[in-house]
C-alpha cells in the first residue's frame, strides 16, 4: 500500500491508498521537533485500528515545512522499508514541468494541486487552496503550473488581528448572519468572512481578465466549504485534491521507473 503524506505549515495529513481508494486518513499538528519514532508510534496505533499495520510498502511526501522532511524520510526508511518520493526534490518528476521565472521555487503543495486539478478538470483552471496561506494556482491548457497568487490565510489573518490589537478577541471564522455586526465578535467575523469572499471574487476576476478566457475555479483546504455556502464562487470543492495529486505523481514516477 501507498502512504501519502501532505505536510503543511499547520497540519500534516497521512493517507493510505490501497490501490482502489484511500482506506484511511489521519491528521496531526506539524512540529519539526517530532521524531520518526514518535510519528510511527502514533501512526501505527491508528493503522492497527484500521487493520493496516504492516501493509505500507511505498510512500510519497509533499511538504511546505522543510525542517520536517528529514524525520518523515526516516519514518519511511526505518519503519516501512521504503525510499519515499519527495515532491520538488530530485528523483520525483512531474507530468508537466512548471513554467515560472528561472530560479523560482514553487511550493510542493501547489504543484500537487495543479496535477490533481488538471487530472479531474482539465486545463484553464484556478485552484484556490484555503490553508495557512490562501493560494491561487493557475493551470495552463496543457496542465502546467504557470503562476498564481499568495494571500494571508484566514486563520493567520485572525491571529494577526488579535495579536496586533490587544482589545480585540480571538474569534472563530464562521458565516455571519449579516454584514453589519452589532458586537465586536460579529464585526470581526463579518470583516474576515466577507473580506475573503471579496478577495476570492476579485482575484479570480482579475486572473480571468488577464488570461482572457473562461476558467474553472476549484477550491480545496479546510475552510473551502465554508466559503462556498450560498455563493457561486467555485465550480467544485475538492477535499481530497492534494492526496489525489500525490497518488498521481507517485504513479507517474513509478511508470518512469524512477
Short mmCIF file of C-alpha atoms in Angstrom, two decimals:
data_model
loop_
_atom_site.label_atom_id
_atom_site.label_comp_id
_atom_site.label_asym_id
_atom_site.label_seq_id
_atom_site.Cartn_x
_atom_site.Cartn_y
_atom_site.Cartn_z
CA UNK A 1 0.00 0.00 0.00
CA UNK A 2 1.00 3.61 -0.59
CA UNK A 3 1.39 6.14 2.22
CA UNK A 4 0.72 9.71 1.04
CA UNK A 5 1.98 12.44 3.36
CA UNK A 6 0.97 16.07 2.95
CA UNK A 7 2.92 18.24 5.39
CA UNK A 8 1.63 21.79 5.67
CA UNK A 9 2.71 24.62 7.89
CA UNK A 10 -0.11 23.93 10.36
CA UNK A 11 -1.11 20.26 9.97
CA UNK A 12 0.33 17.10 8.43
CA UNK A 13 -2.06 14.63 6.80
CA UNK A 14 -1.34 10.92 6.30
CA UNK A 15 -3.49 8.87 3.90
CA UNK A 16 -3.21 5.20 2.93
CA UNK A 17 -4.02 4.27 -0.69
CA UNK A 18 -4.97 0.62 -1.06
CA UNK A 19 -4.89 0.56 -4.86
CA UNK A 20 -8.57 1.42 -5.23
CA UNK A 21 -9.37 4.07 -2.65
CA UNK A 22 -7.95 5.91 0.34
CA UNK A 23 -8.54 3.40 3.14
CA UNK A 24 -7.82 5.86 5.95
CA UNK A 25 -6.77 9.45 6.57
CA UNK A 26 -5.29 10.97 9.74
CA UNK A 27 -4.17 14.46 10.71
CA UNK A 28 -1.56 15.67 13.21
CA UNK A 29 -0.15 19.11 14.07
CA UNK A 30 3.04 19.90 12.15
CA UNK A 31 6.02 20.02 14.52
CA UNK A 32 9.62 19.89 13.29
CA UNK A 33 10.70 18.51 16.68
CA UNK A 34 8.63 15.34 16.26
CA UNK A 35 10.93 12.38 15.61
CA UNK A 36 10.43 9.47 13.23
CA UNK A 37 9.88 7.19 16.23
CA UNK A 38 7.12 9.44 17.58
CA UNK A 39 5.44 9.53 14.17
CA UNK A 40 5.49 5.75 13.99
CA UNK A 41 4.08 5.15 17.48
CA UNK A 42 1.17 7.48 16.69
CA UNK A 43 0.64 6.23 13.14
CA UNK A 44 0.99 2.54 13.91
CA UNK A 45 -1.66 2.76 16.62
CA UNK A 46 -4.11 4.30 14.15
CA UNK A 47 -3.23 1.79 11.45
CA UNK A 48 -3.91 -1.07 13.85
CA UNK A 49 -7.42 0.26 14.42
CA UNK A 50 -7.99 0.02 10.66
CA UNK A 51 -6.18 -3.29 10.19
CA UNK A 52 -3.49 -1.64 8.06
CA UNK A 53 -0.37 -2.24 10.14
CA UNK A 54 2.48 -3.89 8.27
CA UNK A 55 0.93 -3.17 4.87
CA UNK A 56 2.72 0.04 3.83
CA UNK A 57 5.38 -0.63 1.20
CA UNK A 58 5.74 2.73 -0.63
CA UNK A 59 5.45 6.42 0.19
CA UNK A 60 5.34 9.92 -1.26
CA UNK A 61 5.75 13.23 0.60
CA UNK A 62 4.78 16.81 -0.13
CA UNK A 63 5.99 19.33 2.42
CA UNK A 64 5.88 23.10 2.76
CA UNK A 65 7.83 22.77 6.03
CA UNK A 66 11.40 21.81 5.01
CA UNK A 67 12.56 21.08 8.58
CA UNK A 68 10.00 18.29 8.88
CA UNK A 69 11.01 16.36 5.75
CA UNK A 70 14.06 14.68 7.28
CA UNK A 71 12.11 12.89 10.01
CA UNK A 72 9.38 11.90 7.56
CA UNK A 73 12.04 10.37 5.32
CA UNK A 74 13.46 8.48 8.30
CA UNK A 75 9.96 7.28 9.19
CA UNK A 76 9.54 5.76 5.72
CA UNK A 77 13.06 4.30 5.58
CA UNK A 78 13.15 2.85 9.09
CA UNK A 79 9.62 1.61 9.63
CA UNK A 80 8.23 0.99 6.14
CA UNK A 81 11.49 -0.05 4.46
CA UNK A 82 10.98 2.26 1.51
CA UNK A 83 12.59 5.33 0.00
CA UNK A 84 9.84 7.96 -0.35
CA UNK A 85 9.40 10.23 -3.31
CA UNK A 86 9.52 13.87 -2.23
CA UNK A 87 7.71 16.34 -4.48
CA UNK A 88 10.00 19.12 -5.65
CA UNK A 89 13.18 17.14 -4.95
CA UNK A 90 15.45 15.33 -7.44
CA UNK A 91 14.12 11.92 -8.33
CA UNK A 92 10.47 12.99 -8.23
CA UNK A 93 9.29 14.16 -11.66
CA UNK A 94 6.08 15.95 -12.63
CA UNK A 95 3.94 15.08 -15.65
CA UNK A 96 4.35 18.67 -16.91
CA UNK A 97 7.08 21.00 -15.66
CA UNK A 98 6.00 24.37 -14.20
CA UNK A 99 6.58 27.45 -16.35
CA UNK A 100 7.72 30.21 -13.99
CA UNK A 101 10.62 32.66 -13.72
CA UNK A 102 14.07 30.99 -13.75
CA UNK A 103 15.27 30.15 -10.25
CA UNK A 104 11.76 30.26 -8.77
CA UNK A 105 10.91 27.52 -6.29
CA UNK A 106 7.23 26.58 -6.39
CA UNK A 107 5.63 25.19 -3.23
CA UNK A 108 5.17 21.41 -3.48
CA UNK A 109 1.53 21.70 -2.40
CA UNK A 110 0.84 23.98 -5.36
CA UNK A 111 2.46 21.54 -7.78
CA UNK A 112 0.46 18.65 -6.35
CA UNK A 113 -2.81 20.58 -6.56
CA UNK A 114 -2.03 21.52 -10.15
CA UNK A 115 -1.53 17.87 -11.15
CA UNK A 116 -4.71 16.78 -9.37
CA UNK A 117 -6.82 19.65 -10.66
CA UNK A 118 -5.73 19.06 -14.26
CA UNK A 119 -6.46 15.34 -13.99
CA UNK A 120 -10.02 15.95 -12.79
CA UNK A 121 -10.97 19.14 -14.58
CA UNK A 122 -8.52 19.77 -17.42
CA UNK A 123 -6.59 22.96 -18.09
CA UNK A 124 -7.59 26.63 -17.92
CA UNK A 125 -8.12 26.13 -14.21
CA UNK A 126 -7.73 28.13 -11.00
CA UNK A 127 -7.17 26.10 -7.82
CA UNK A 128 -7.92 28.03 -4.62
CA UNK A 129 -6.41 26.42 -1.52
CA UNK A 130 -7.52 27.66 1.91
CA UNK A 131 -4.52 26.70 4.04
CA UNK A 132 -2.13 28.63 6.28
CA UNK A 133 -1.91 30.87 3.23
CA UNK A 134 -4.74 31.29 0.73
CA UNK A 135 -3.22 30.41 -2.63
CA UNK A 136 -4.48 30.66 -6.20
CA UNK A 137 -2.78 28.32 -8.67
CA UNK A 138 -3.24 28.87 -12.40
CA UNK A 139 -3.15 25.77 -14.60
CA UNK A 140 -2.44 26.08 -18.32
CA UNK A 141 -4.32 24.14 -21.03
CA UNK A 142 -1.54 21.51 -21.08
CA UNK A 143 -1.55 21.04 -17.28
CA UNK A 144 1.47 23.19 -16.43
CA UNK A 145 1.56 25.38 -13.34
CA UNK A 146 2.13 28.88 -14.72
CA UNK A 147 1.95 31.03 -11.60
CA UNK A 148 -0.61 32.31 -9.16
CA UNK A 149 -1.32 34.41 -6.11
CA UNK A 150 -0.47 34.06 -2.41
CA UNK A 151 -2.57 35.86 0.20
CA UNK A 152 -2.57 35.52 4.01
CA UNK A 153 -4.65 32.59 5.23
CA UNK A 154 -7.95 33.15 7.01
CA UNK A 155 -6.82 31.92 10.43
CA UNK A 156 -3.49 33.70 10.02
CA UNK A 157 -5.34 36.96 9.45
CA UNK A 158 -7.47 36.40 12.53
CA UNK A 159 -4.42 35.63 14.63
CA UNK A 160 -2.57 38.71 13.37
CA UNK A 161 -5.56 40.93 14.15
CA UNK A 162 -5.81 39.53 17.66
CA UNK A 163 -2.07 39.95 18.32
CA UNK A 164 -1.82 43.48 16.90
CA UNK A 165 -4.95 44.87 18.57
CA UNK A 166 -4.94 43.94 22.25
CA UNK A 167 -8.57 44.93 22.79
CA UNK A 168 -9.88 42.62 20.05
CA UNK A 169 -10.67 39.00 20.97
CA UNK A 170 -9.63 35.94 19.00
CA UNK A 171 -12.71 34.55 17.23
CA UNK A 172 -13.56 31.53 15.10
CA UNK A 173 -14.31 32.13 11.45
CA UNK A 174 -17.93 31.48 10.51
CA UNK A 175 -20.52 32.83 8.10
CA UNK A 176 -22.21 35.76 9.91
CA UNK A 177 -25.95 36.38 9.84
CA UNK A 178 -25.44 39.75 8.18
CA UNK A 179 -22.72 42.11 7.04
CA UNK A 180 -23.21 44.71 9.78
CA UNK A 181 -22.04 43.32 13.11
CA UNK A 182 -23.75 44.52 16.28
CA UNK A 183 -20.97 43.41 18.64
CA UNK A 184 -17.19 43.11 18.44
CA UNK A 185 -17.10 39.39 17.66
CA UNK A 186 -19.72 39.74 14.92
CA UNK A 187 -17.84 42.69 13.43
CA UNK A 188 -14.61 40.71 13.22
CA UNK A 189 -16.32 37.64 11.80
CA UNK A 190 -18.06 39.77 9.19
CA UNK A 191 -14.84 41.52 8.20
CA UNK A 192 -12.95 38.28 7.78
CA UNK A 193 -15.71 36.30 6.08
CA UNK A 194 -16.95 38.94 3.64
CA UNK A 195 -13.42 40.21 3.19
CA UNK A 196 -12.27 36.81 1.93
CA UNK A 197 -15.36 36.42 -0.25
CA UNK A 198 -14.38 39.70 -1.88
CA UNK A 199 -10.75 38.65 -2.09
CA UNK A 200 -11.58 35.42 -3.92
CA UNK A 201 -14.06 37.10 -6.26
CA UNK A 202 -11.64 39.91 -7.06
CA UNK A 203 -8.56 37.78 -7.68
CA UNK A 204 -10.46 35.23 -9.78
CA UNK A 205 -11.94 38.06 -11.85
CA UNK A 206 -8.52 39.59 -12.46
CA UNK A 207 -6.96 36.24 -13.41
CA UNK A 208 -9.75 35.60 -15.92
CA UNK A 209 -9.29 39.07 -17.40
CA UNK A 210 -5.54 38.58 -17.69
CA UNK A 211 -5.89 35.13 -19.24
CA UNK A 212 -8.77 36.36 -21.43
CA UNK A 213 -10.55 33.01 -21.47
CA UNK A 214 -13.10 31.04 -19.43
CA UNK A 215 -11.52 29.35 -16.43
CA UNK A 216 -12.98 26.89 -13.95
CA UNK A 217 -12.38 27.51 -10.25
CA UNK A 218 -11.78 24.59 -7.88
CA UNK A 219 -11.44 25.02 -4.11
CA UNK A 220 -9.69 22.85 -1.56
CA UNK A 221 -8.46 23.16 2.01
CA UNK A 222 -10.16 23.06 5.38
CA UNK A 223 -12.24 26.23 5.01
CA UNK A 224 -13.21 25.83 1.35
CA UNK A 225 -16.70 24.51 2.09
CA UNK A 226 -17.39 27.43 4.48
CA UNK A 227 -16.75 29.98 1.74
CA UNK A 228 -18.88 28.00 -0.70
CA UNK A 229 -22.06 28.47 1.37
CA UNK A 230 -24.74 30.12 -0.74
CA UNK A 231 -22.30 31.53 -3.29
CA UNK A 232 -21.25 30.71 -6.82
CA UNK A 233 -17.54 31.20 -6.17
CA UNK A 234 -16.38 27.71 -7.14
CA UNK A 235 -17.28 25.16 -9.75
CA UNK A 236 -16.45 22.46 -7.23
CA UNK A 237 -14.98 21.93 -3.76
CA UNK A 238 -12.48 19.03 -3.57
CA UNK A 239 -11.49 17.95 -0.05
CA UNK A 240 -9.11 15.21 -1.26
CA UNK A 241 -7.41 17.14 -4.07
CA UNK A 242 -3.90 17.08 -2.60
CA UNK A 243 -3.97 13.37 -1.80
CA UNK A 244 -5.25 12.62 -5.29
CA UNK A 245 -2.35 14.62 -6.72
CA UNK A 246 0.20 12.79 -4.60
CA UNK A 247 -1.09 9.44 -5.83
CA UNK A 248 -0.94 10.62 -9.46
CA UNK A 249 2.64 11.86 -9.10
CA UNK A 250 3.64 8.59 -7.45
CA UNK A 251 2.07 6.57 -10.29
CA UNK A 252 3.78 8.78 -12.88
CA UNK A 253 7.21 8.25 -11.33
CA UNK A 254 6.67 4.50 -10.97
CA UNK A 255 5.80 4.44 -14.65
CA UNK A 256 9.09 6.16 -15.42
CA UNK A 257 10.91 3.55 -13.38
CA UNK A 258 12.27 6.32 -11.14
#
